[in-house]
Amino acid sequence: MSSILIVTDAWKPQINGVVRTLERLSVELRSMGIRVEFLTPQSFHSIPMPSYGEIRLSLTLPHIVRGFIEKYDCDHLHIATEGPLGLMARQVAKRDGHVFTTSYHTRFPEYLQARYPVPLSFSYSWLRRFHNSGQGCMVATSTLEADLRVRGFDNLLRWSRGVDHQRFRPMRTSLLDHLPGPRFLYVGRVAVEKNIEAFLQLNLPGTKVVVGGGPQLEELKVAYPEVLFTGPVVGDELIEYYANSDVFVFPSQTDTFGNVLLEALACGTPVAAFPVMGPIDVIGNSGAGVLKNDLQAAALEALEVSRDHCRDVALRFTWRASAEQFLANAEYAYDPAFTAGFRQDLYAGKGSVGNHLNG
């Protein structure tokens, strides 16, 4: 396989785990000699998503999407999201007989229910039809895989995540020295589905810091004036926030993975979270954080976790291994019998796609 077209409704300037994952995937695949093309909302007129203006919804038609697919002429089609572009790409692929895979990044039914009274069964039924129509649906963790299987999703393929260990690293500076310690940090979208108020309402010593933007930002700034809200932060300044905080608190109960967990660990910052999908898979029994239904107790206990150990745990996750899993899954979509063995090796952390395909 020498070329892959990725269709995604989530793209820059959004700052989220889906965009970061796809960007890093393209870097790694290109370093492996794979041509990677993207079809994103940047190619179309778009409108803001109701109640979440940072997400743009593309205004286009299936025949226009077909034209892009034909122009890029890639060996494999991967549909990363279930938005307007993803839906039209799926329609074109089914009609034209293209082999394609999908990926399940976001617990959309839970996100939707947090805003509107839409039954989970309705949303999952729609998503099941979408993802079961391809040759494989990629999921980040075993916990998510088990959850979706119970809901009737099939042909699920594992695609884990990584972290840039050179960029996200211990970096002690004076950035937070003016704040009373200990410093408890949240990084991510400031939106209702992230359950941020479960963190903000905790009775913790020191200072709470929230890094990120989103539709709830202004509301929460008014409700919690004692909390430092920075808005969106990128680059080395973001790494400084991670590395100079004492505990990273992750209150979300709707994430499928949580890339920010790995970013915090890579900077040497222990995690406090609920024992749910995402934290269970990234932290688990690693000792790099504390998972409890009592988030306040978890945050206080995490103060005692070794920062060096957190870094060591993060080093187990690489973007190269993530990209190799993705490529193996794409190959599997064409020849399950040929690729099944080395996909299992990759899940277990053995071997590489290059060795299996070329050797």
mmCIF file of C-alpha atoms in Angstrom:
data_model
loop_
_atom_site.group_PDB
_atom_site.id
_atom_site.type_symbol
_atom_site.label_atom_id
_atom_site.label_comp_id
_atom_site.label_asym_id
_atom_site.label_seq_id
_atom_site.Cartn_x
_atom_site.Cartn_y
_atom_site.Cartn_z
ATOM 1 C CA MET A 1 0.000 0.000 0.000
ATOM 2 C CA SER A 2 1.537 3.293 -1.072
ATOM 3 C CA SER A 3 -1.198 5.918 -0.609
ATOM 4 C CA ILE A 4 -4.079 6.637 1.771
ATOM 5 C CA LEU A 5 -6.861 9.223 1.607
ATOM 6 C CA ILE A 6 -8.247 10.273 4.991
ATOM 7 C CA VAL A 7 -11.643 11.982 5.055
ATOM 8 C CA THR A 8 -12.284 13.938 8.243
ATOM 9 C CA ASP A 9 -14.789 16.525 9.427
ATOM 10 C CA ALA A 10 -12.475 17.354 12.338
ATOM 11 C CA TRP A 11 -9.559 19.493 11.223
ATOM 12 C CA LYS A 12 -7.566 22.631 11.914
ATOM 13 C CA PRO A 13 -8.036 25.152 13.415
ATOM 14 C CA GLN A 14 -9.801 22.817 15.868
ATOM 15 C CA ILE A 15 -7.584 21.760 18.763
ATOM 16 C CA ASN A 16 -8.598 18.291 19.900
ATOM 17 C CA GLY A 17 -7.442 14.708 20.103
ATOM 18 C CA VAL A 18 -8.846 13.699 16.719
ATOM 19 C CA VAL A 19 -6.965 16.434 14.866
ATOM 20 C CA ARG A 20 -3.720 15.799 16.760
ATOM 21 C CA THR A 21 -3.988 12.064 16.113
ATOM 22 C CA LEU A 22 -4.539 12.487 12.377
ATOM 23 C CA GLU A 23 -1.721 15.011 12.084
ATOM 24 C CA ARG A 24 0.740 12.701 13.822
ATOM 25 C CA LEU A 25 -0.497 9.716 11.828
ATOM 26 C CA SER A 26 0.270 11.537 8.582
ATOM 27 C CA VAL A 27 3.777 12.450 9.767
ATOM 28 C CA GLU A 28 4.593 8.852 10.655
ATOM 29 C CA LEU A 29 3.039 7.307 7.542
ATOM 30 C CA ARG A 30 4.877 9.747 5.287
ATOM 31 C CA SER A 31 8.150 8.879 7.016
ATOM 32 C CA MET A 32 7.361 5.255 6.115
ATOM 33 C CA GLY A 33 7.006 6.169 2.433
ATOM 34 C CA ILE A 34 3.190 6.333 2.328
ATOM 35 C CA ARG A 35 1.519 9.186 0.419
ATOM 36 C CA VAL A 36 -1.175 10.641 2.682
ATOM 37 C CA GLU A 37 -3.925 12.949 1.418
ATOM 38 C CA PHE A 38 -6.678 14.643 3.425
ATOM 39 C CA LEU A 39 -10.188 15.695 2.506
ATOM 40 C CA THR A 40 -11.313 18.204 5.159
ATOM 41 C CA PRO A 41 -13.752 21.105 5.613
ATOM 42 C CA GLN A 42 -10.991 23.420 4.372
ATOM 43 C CA SER A 43 -11.905 22.383 0.805
ATOM 44 C CA PHE A 44 -15.534 23.533 1.114
ATOM 45 C CA HIS A 45 -17.785 26.275 2.307
ATOM 46 C CA SER A 46 -18.870 25.450 5.854
ATOM 47 C CA ILE A 47 -21.146 26.593 8.649
ATOM 48 C CA PRO A 48 -20.619 26.425 12.431
ATOM 49 C CA MET A 49 -22.149 23.462 14.204
ATOM 50 C CA PRO A 50 -25.144 24.517 16.344
ATOM 51 C CA SER A 51 -24.107 24.929 20.013
ATOM 52 C CA TYR A 52 -20.456 24.275 19.101
ATOM 53 C CA GLY A 53 -19.300 26.961 16.690
ATOM 54 C CA GLU A 54 -15.655 25.846 16.649
ATOM 55 C CA ILE A 55 -16.676 22.754 14.645
ATOM 56 C CA ARG A 56 -17.374 23.489 10.975
ATOM 57 C CA LEU A 57 -19.909 21.491 8.947
ATOM 58 C CA SER A 58 -19.030 21.212 5.259
ATOM 59 C CA LEU A 59 -21.570 22.276 2.645
ATOM 60 C CA THR A 60 -21.090 20.003 -0.342
ATOM 61 C CA LEU A 61 -22.649 17.160 -2.329
ATOM 62 C CA PRO A 62 -21.720 13.506 -2.861
ATOM 63 C CA HIS A 63 -20.693 13.991 -6.505
ATOM 64 C CA ILE A 64 -18.220 16.697 -5.440
ATOM 65 C CA VAL A 65 -16.770 14.396 -2.786
ATOM 66 C CA ARG A 66 -16.516 11.688 -5.449
ATOM 67 C CA GLY A 67 -14.501 14.084 -7.586
ATOM 68 C CA PHE A 68 -11.968 14.582 -4.792
ATOM 69 C CA ILE A 69 -11.706 10.829 -4.161
ATOM 70 C CA GLU A 70 -11.048 10.244 -7.855
ATOM 71 C CA LYS A 71 -8.537 13.114 -8.051
ATOM 72 C CA TYR A 72 -6.449 11.838 -5.132
ATOM 73 C CA ASP A 73 -6.571 8.276 -6.560
ATOM 74 C CA CYS A 74 -5.292 6.617 -3.376
ATOM 75 C CA ASP A 75 -4.946 2.913 -2.648
ATOM 76 C CA HIS A 76 -7.079 3.100 0.487
ATOM 77 C CA LEU A 77 -9.894 5.265 1.808
ATOM 78 C CA HIS A 78 -10.195 5.903 5.537
ATOM 79 C CA ILE A 79 -13.232 7.773 6.872
ATOM 80 C CA ALA A 80 -12.255 9.216 10.228
ATOM 81 C CA THR A 81 -15.471 10.947 11.310
ATOM 82 C CA GLU A 82 -19.237 10.639 10.983
ATOM 83 C CA GLY A 83 -19.949 14.243 9.961
ATOM 84 C CA PRO A 84 -21.180 15.525 6.554
ATOM 85 C CA LEU A 85 -17.909 14.678 4.748
ATOM 86 C CA GLY A 86 -17.722 11.242 6.333
ATOM 87 C CA LEU A 87 -21.328 10.471 5.439
ATOM 88 C CA MET A 88 -20.874 11.496 1.818
ATOM 89 C CA ALA A 89 -17.565 9.651 1.473
ATOM 90 C CA ARG A 90 -19.244 6.511 2.821
ATOM 91 C CA GLN A 91 -22.110 6.935 0.362
ATOM 92 C CA VAL A 92 -19.699 7.292 -2.556
ATOM 93 C CA ALA A 93 -17.558 4.355 -1.415
ATOM 94 C CA LYS A 94 -20.557 2.042 -1.086
ATOM 95 C CA ARG A 95 -21.934 3.065 -4.460
ATOM 96 C CA ASP A 96 -18.600 2.833 -6.296
ATOM 97 C CA GLY A 97 -17.331 -0.316 -4.584
ATOM 98 C CA HIS A 98 -14.338 1.235 -2.779
ATOM 99 C CA VAL A 99 -12.809 -0.668 0.136
ATOM 100 C CA PHE A 100 -12.787 1.642 3.165
ATOM 101 C CA THR A 101 -12.233 1.667 6.896
ATOM 102 C CA THR A 102 -13.639 3.966 9.565
ATOM 103 C CA SER A 103 -12.557 4.979 13.046
ATOM 104 C CA TYR A 104 -14.522 5.613 16.237
ATOM 105 C CA HIS A 105 -12.928 8.599 17.965
ATOM 106 C CA THR A 106 -15.788 10.181 19.875
ATOM 107 C CA ARG A 107 -18.609 8.875 22.031
ATOM 108 C CA PHE A 108 -21.012 10.950 20.003
ATOM 109 C CA PRO A 109 -24.219 9.533 21.542
ATOM 110 C CA GLU A 110 -23.080 10.591 25.030
ATOM 111 C CA TYR A 111 -21.967 14.012 23.743
ATOM 112 C CA LEU A 112 -25.329 14.540 22.048
ATOM 113 C CA GLN A 113 -27.302 13.416 25.088
ATOM 114 C CA ALA A 114 -25.374 15.887 27.258
ATOM 115 C CA ARG A 115 -26.932 18.667 25.159
ATOM 116 C CA TYR A 116 -30.281 17.314 23.918
ATOM 117 C CA PRO A 117 -32.759 14.624 25.078
ATOM 118 C CA VAL A 118 -31.763 12.134 22.374
ATOM 119 C CA PRO A 119 -31.919 8.456 23.452
ATOM 120 C CA LEU A 120 -28.574 6.649 23.340
ATOM 121 C CA SER A 121 -30.218 3.737 21.532
ATOM 122 C CA PHE A 122 -31.154 5.981 18.599
ATOM 123 C CA SER A 123 -27.662 7.450 18.211
ATOM 124 C CA TYR A 124 -25.905 4.111 18.574
ATOM 125 C CA SER A 125 -28.216 2.515 16.001
ATOM 126 C CA TRP A 126 -27.238 5.171 13.464
ATOM 127 C CA LEU A 127 -23.525 4.898 14.256
ATOM 128 C CA ARG A 128 -23.645 1.100 14.099
ATOM 129 C CA ARG A 129 -24.990 1.235 10.537
ATOM 130 C CA PHE A 130 -22.311 3.741 9.568
ATOM 131 C CA HIS A 131 -19.320 1.840 10.954
ATOM 132 C CA ASN A 132 -20.488 -1.693 10.152
ATOM 133 C CA SER A 133 -20.751 -0.787 6.468
ATOM 134 C CA GLY A 134 -16.969 -0.659 5.965
ATOM 135 C CA GLN A 135 -14.284 -3.330 6.051
ATOM 136 C CA GLY A 136 -13.222 -2.415 9.579
ATOM 137 C CA CYS A 137 -13.783 0.143 12.328
ATOM 138 C CA MET A 138 -10.671 1.239 14.230
ATOM 139 C CA VAL A 139 -10.930 1.781 17.989
ATOM 140 C CA ALA A 140 -8.290 2.993 20.417
ATOM 141 C CA THR A 141 -8.715 0.615 23.365
ATOM 142 C CA SER A 142 -9.903 -2.801 24.451
ATOM 143 C CA THR A 143 -12.482 -1.170 26.736
ATOM 144 C CA LEU A 144 -14.058 0.711 23.838
ATOM 145 C CA GLU A 145 -13.922 -2.401 21.678
ATOM 146 C CA ALA A 146 -15.802 -4.432 24.304
ATOM 147 C CA ASP A 147 -18.395 -1.684 24.748
ATOM 148 C CA LEU A 148 -19.086 -1.396 21.017
ATOM 149 C CA ARG A 149 -19.254 -5.164 20.503
ATOM 150 C CA VAL A 150 -22.043 -5.362 23.078
ATOM 151 C CA ARG A 151 -23.848 -2.655 21.080
ATOM 152 C CA GLY A 152 -23.658 -4.671 17.854
ATOM 153 C CA PHE A 153 -20.566 -3.171 16.187
ATOM 154 C CA ASP A 154 -18.487 -5.733 14.317
ATOM 155 C CA ASN A 155 -15.093 -6.080 12.593
ATOM 156 C CA LEU A 156 -13.435 -3.829 15.163
ATOM 157 C CA LEU A 157 -9.698 -3.219 14.742
ATOM 158 C CA ARG A 158 -7.349 -1.849 17.412
ATOM 159 C CA TRP A 159 -5.588 1.451 16.745
ATOM 160 C CA SER A 160 -3.855 2.845 19.818
ATOM 161 C CA ARG A 161 -2.356 6.305 20.288
ATOM 162 C CA GLY A 162 1.049 7.745 21.054
ATOM 163 C CA VAL A 163 2.777 10.808 22.408
ATOM 164 C CA ASP A 164 5.713 12.880 21.200
ATOM 165 C CA HIS A 165 8.264 12.196 23.947
ATOM 166 C CA GLN A 166 10.671 14.846 22.702
ATOM 167 C CA ARG A 167 8.086 17.592 22.684
ATOM 168 C CA PHE A 168 6.128 16.619 25.800
ATOM 169 C CA ARG A 169 8.804 16.367 28.464
ATOM 170 C CA PRO A 170 9.642 17.483 32.007
ATOM 171 C CA MET A 171 10.283 21.233 31.855
ATOM 172 C CA ARG A 172 10.524 22.973 35.201
ATOM 173 C CA THR A 173 10.002 26.749 34.823
ATOM 174 C CA SER A 174 8.566 29.590 36.896
ATOM 175 C CA LEU A 175 5.309 29.739 34.895
ATOM 176 C CA LEU A 176 3.054 28.767 37.824
ATOM 177 C CA ASP A 177 5.235 29.955 40.708
ATOM 178 C CA HIS A 178 2.873 32.859 41.392
ATOM 179 C CA LEU A 179 0.027 30.455 42.143
ATOM 180 C CA PRO A 180 -0.484 28.809 45.528
ATOM 181 C CA GLY A 181 0.397 25.122 45.380
ATOM 182 C CA PRO A 182 -0.326 22.397 44.800
ATOM 183 C CA ARG A 183 -1.497 23.118 41.253
ATOM 184 C CA PHE A 184 -4.199 20.880 39.798
ATOM 185 C CA LEU A 185 -4.504 21.067 36.009
ATOM 186 C CA TYR A 186 -7.130 20.274 33.373
ATOM 187 C CA VAL A 187 -6.316 20.522 29.647
ATOM 188 C CA GLY A 188 -8.923 20.042 26.945
ATOM 189 C CA ARG A 189 -12.126 21.378 25.465
ATOM 190 C CA VAL A 190 -14.219 23.413 27.860
ATOM 191 C CA ALA A 191 -17.550 21.806 27.089
ATOM 192 C CA VAL A 192 -20.356 20.166 29.021
ATOM 193 C CA GLU A 193 -19.519 16.610 27.919
ATOM 194 C CA LYS A 194 -16.071 16.928 29.510
ATOM 195 C CA ASN A 195 -17.655 17.070 32.983
ATOM 196 C CA ILE A 196 -15.260 19.863 34.034
ATOM 197 C CA GLU A 197 -17.431 21.002 36.933
ATOM 198 C CA ALA A 198 -16.736 17.675 38.655
ATOM 199 C CA PHE A 199 -13.163 18.978 38.902
ATOM 200 C CA LEU A 200 -13.986 22.615 39.644
ATOM 201 C CA GLN A 201 -16.288 21.708 42.544
ATOM 202 C CA LEU A 202 -13.626 19.660 44.362
ATOM 203 C CA ASN A 203 -12.397 20.920 47.721
ATOM 204 C CA LEU A 204 -8.674 20.908 46.981
ATOM 205 C CA PRO A 205 -5.800 22.912 48.419
ATOM 206 C CA GLY A 206 -3.772 25.227 46.198
ATOM 207 C CA THR A 207 -4.948 26.262 42.722
ATOM 208 C CA LYS A 208 -7.039 24.794 39.932
ATOM 209 C CA VAL A 209 -5.953 25.618 36.370
ATOM 210 C CA VAL A 210 -8.045 25.038 33.230
ATOM 211 C CA VAL A 211 -6.280 25.222 29.859
ATOM 212 C CA GLY A 212 -8.419 25.178 26.732
ATOM 213 C CA GLY A 213 -11.307 26.850 24.975
ATOM 214 C CA GLY A 214 -14.867 25.848 24.225
ATOM 215 C CA PRO A 215 -18.534 26.761 24.522
ATOM 216 C CA GLN A 216 -18.575 26.590 28.346
ATOM 217 C CA LEU A 217 -15.526 28.790 28.921
ATOM 218 C CA GLU A 218 -17.196 32.117 29.671
ATOM 219 C CA GLU A 219 -19.923 30.517 31.791
ATOM 220 C CA LEU A 220 -17.406 28.671 33.974
ATOM 221 C CA LYS A 221 -15.134 31.688 34.331
ATOM 222 C CA VAL A 222 -18.034 33.564 35.922
ATOM 223 C CA ALA A 223 -19.110 30.631 38.105
ATOM 224 C CA TYR A 224 -15.582 29.830 39.383
ATOM 225 C CA PRO A 225 -13.631 33.097 39.694
ATOM 226 C CA GLU A 226 -10.985 31.459 41.912
ATOM 227 C CA VAL A 227 -9.920 29.152 39.051
ATOM 228 C CA LEU A 228 -7.289 30.201 36.519
ATOM 229 C CA PHE A 229 -8.785 29.844 33.015
ATOM 230 C CA THR A 230 -6.106 30.405 30.393
ATOM 231 C CA GLY A 231 -8.069 29.828 27.213
ATOM 232 C CA PRO A 232 -6.398 27.872 24.388
ATOM 233 C CA VAL A 233 -2.635 27.390 24.784
ATOM 234 C CA VAL A 234 -0.264 25.726 22.318
ATOM 235 C CA GLY A 235 3.449 25.105 21.803
ATOM 236 C CA ASP A 236 6.011 25.181 24.584
ATOM 237 C CA GLU A 237 3.684 27.173 26.835
ATOM 238 C CA LEU A 238 1.254 24.236 26.898
ATOM 239 C CA ILE A 239 4.097 21.900 27.853
ATOM 240 C CA GLU A 240 5.043 24.302 30.658
ATOM 241 C CA TYR A 241 1.528 24.054 32.091
ATOM 242 C CA TYR A 242 1.697 20.259 32.024
ATOM 243 C CA ALA A 243 5.214 20.027 33.431
ATOM 244 C CA ASN A 244 4.783 22.585 36.224
ATOM 245 C CA SER A 245 1.497 21.273 37.564
ATOM 246 C CA ASP A 246 1.408 18.787 40.422
ATOM 247 C CA VAL A 247 -1.546 16.667 39.262
ATOM 248 C CA PHE A 248 -3.435 16.396 36.003
ATOM 249 C CA VAL A 249 -7.152 15.948 36.767
ATOM 250 C CA PHE A 250 -9.237 14.293 34.044
ATOM 251 C CA PRO A 251 -12.953 14.459 34.970
ATOM 252 C CA SER A 252 -14.362 13.283 31.624
ATOM 253 C CA GLN A 253 -16.454 10.129 31.546
ATOM 254 C CA THR A 254 -17.154 10.215 27.805
ATOM 255 C CA ASP A 255 -13.712 10.076 26.147
ATOM 256 C CA THR A 256 -12.632 7.021 24.177
ATOM 257 C CA PHE A 257 -8.926 7.472 24.982
ATOM 258 C CA GLY A 258 -7.704 10.858 26.190
ATOM 259 C CA ASN A 259 -4.497 11.905 24.405
ATOM 260 C CA VAL A 260 -4.007 14.537 27.089
ATOM 261 C CA LEU A 261 -3.404 11.748 29.615
ATOM 262 C CA LEU A 262 -0.286 10.680 27.726
ATOM 263 C CA GLU A 263 0.839 14.277 27.276
ATOM 264 C CA ALA A 264 0.623 14.887 31.023
ATOM 265 C CA LEU A 265 2.467 11.653 31.848
ATOM 266 C CA ALA A 266 5.207 12.423 29.317
ATOM 267 C CA CYS A 267 5.763 15.709 31.172
ATOM 268 C CA GLY A 268 6.063 13.779 34.434
ATOM 269 C CA THR A 269 2.680 14.794 35.840
ATOM 270 C CA PRO A 270 0.549 12.109 37.541
ATOM 271 C CA VAL A 271 -3.118 11.687 36.654
ATOM 272 C CA ALA A 272 -6.258 11.650 38.766
ATOM 273 C CA ALA A 273 -9.377 10.384 37.020
ATOM 274 C CA PHE A 274 -12.521 8.341 37.288
ATOM 275 C CA PRO A 275 -12.119 4.582 36.609
ATOM 276 C CA VAL A 276 -13.767 4.758 33.187
ATOM 277 C CA MET A 277 -12.948 4.147 29.523
ATOM 278 C CA GLY A 278 -9.786 6.001 28.600
ATOM 279 C CA PRO A 279 -8.145 6.318 32.021
ATOM 280 C CA ILE A 280 -8.601 2.573 32.611
ATOM 281 C CA ASP A 281 -6.753 1.851 29.371
ATOM 282 C CA VAL A 282 -4.002 4.475 29.651
ATOM 283 C CA ILE A 283 -3.389 4.484 33.418
ATOM 284 C CA GLY A 284 -4.919 1.196 34.591
ATOM 285 C CA ASN A 285 -2.669 -0.434 37.187
ATOM 286 C CA SER A 286 0.471 1.264 35.883
ATOM 287 C CA GLY A 287 0.959 3.324 39.045
ATOM 288 C CA ALA A 288 1.169 6.540 36.999
ATOM 289 C CA GLY A 289 -1.965 7.946 38.550
ATOM 290 C CA VAL A 290 -4.953 7.265 40.761
ATOM 291 C CA LEU A 291 -8.355 6.175 39.474
ATOM 292 C CA LYS A 292 -11.260 6.458 41.900
ATOM 293 C CA ASN A 293 -14.934 7.290 41.863
ATOM 294 C CA ASP A 294 -14.011 9.819 44.565
ATOM 295 C CA LEU A 295 -12.150 12.273 42.305
ATOM 296 C CA GLN A 296 -11.083 14.453 45.231
ATOM 297 C CA ALA A 297 -9.376 11.534 46.962
ATOM 298 C CA ALA A 298 -7.773 10.525 43.669
ATOM 299 C CA ALA A 299 -6.370 14.027 43.148
ATOM 300 C CA LEU A 300 -4.889 14.190 46.642
ATOM 301 C CA GLU A 301 -3.384 10.694 46.437
ATOM 302 C CA ALA A 302 -1.867 11.457 43.033
ATOM 303 C CA LEU A 303 0.344 14.069 44.720
ATOM 304 C CA GLU A 304 2.425 11.157 46.033
ATOM 305 C CA VAL A 305 3.005 9.490 42.641
ATOM 306 C CA SER A 306 6.571 9.471 41.272
ATOM 307 C CA ARG A 307 6.994 11.905 38.395
ATOM 308 C CA ASP A 308 9.831 9.810 36.949
ATOM 309 C CA HIS A 309 7.535 6.781 36.880
ATOM 310 C CA CYS A 310 4.870 8.771 35.014
ATOM 311 C CA ARG A 311 7.423 9.599 32.337
ATOM 312 C CA ASP A 312 8.476 5.949 32.087
ATOM 313 C CA VAL A 313 4.876 4.837 31.520
ATOM 314 C CA ALA A 314 4.376 7.436 28.777
ATOM 315 C CA LEU A 315 7.469 6.156 26.962
ATOM 316 C CA ARG A 316 5.589 2.897 26.266
ATOM 317 C CA PHE A 317 3.296 4.734 23.831
ATOM 318 C CA THR A 318 4.773 5.857 20.490
ATOM 319 C CA TRP A 319 3.264 7.412 17.394
ATOM 320 C CA ARG A 320 5.294 5.052 15.195
ATOM 321 C CA ALA A 321 3.624 2.006 16.781
ATOM 322 C CA SER A 322 0.255 3.744 16.381
ATOM 323 C CA ALA A 323 0.890 4.376 12.669
ATOM 324 C CA GLU A 324 1.999 0.773 12.140
ATOM 325 C CA GLN A 325 -1.245 -0.457 13.685
ATOM 326 C CA PHE A 326 -3.231 1.855 11.408
ATOM 327 C CA LEU A 327 -1.399 0.633 8.313
ATOM 328 C CA ALA A 328 -1.843 -3.002 9.318
ATOM 329 C CA ASN A 329 -5.577 -2.398 9.705
ATOM 330 C CA ALA A 330 -5.767 -0.819 6.257
ATOM 331 C CA GLU A 331 -4.001 -3.862 4.778
ATOM 332 C CA TYR A 332 -6.348 -6.159 6.715
ATOM 333 C CA ALA A 333 -9.329 -4.538 4.995
ATOM 334 C CA TYR A 334 -8.092 -6.028 1.704
ATOM 335 C CA ASP A 335 -6.770 -9.412 2.851
ATOM 336 C CA PRO A 336 -7.790 -10.500 6.373
ATOM 337 C CA ALA A 337 -6.137 -13.906 6.022
ATOM 338 C CA PHE A 338 -2.765 -12.424 5.072
ATOM 339 C CA THR A 339 -2.595 -9.700 7.714
ATOM 340 C CA ALA A 340 -4.357 -11.187 10.750
ATOM 341 C CA GLY A 341 -1.175 -12.608 12.279
ATOM 342 C CA PHE A 342 0.951 -9.508 12.221
ATOM 343 C CA ARG A 343 -1.943 -7.322 13.374
ATOM 344 C CA GLN A 344 -2.041 -9.415 16.532
ATOM 345 C CA ASP A 345 1.722 -9.047 16.897
ATOM 346 C CA LEU A 346 1.355 -5.274 16.677
ATOM 347 C CA TYR A 347 -1.383 -5.285 19.308
ATOM 348 C CA ALA A 348 1.061 -7.137 21.552
ATOM 349 C CA GLY A 349 3.877 -4.701 20.785
ATOM 350 C CA LYS A 350 5.885 -7.102 18.608
ATOM 351 C CA GLY A 351 7.328 -6.646 15.153
ATOM 352 C CA SER A 352 6.556 -3.967 12.586
ATOM 353 C CA VAL A 353 4.413 -3.551 9.523
ATOM 354 C CA GLY A 354 7.467 -3.094 7.359
ATOM 355 C CA ASN A 355 9.003 -6.371 8.469
ATOM 356 C CA HIS A 356 5.817 -8.313 7.839
ATOM 357 C CA LEU A 357 4.899 -6.747 4.510
ATOM 358 C CA ASN A 358 8.413 -6.769 3.057
ATOM 359 C CA GLY A 359 9.857 -9.897 4.586
#
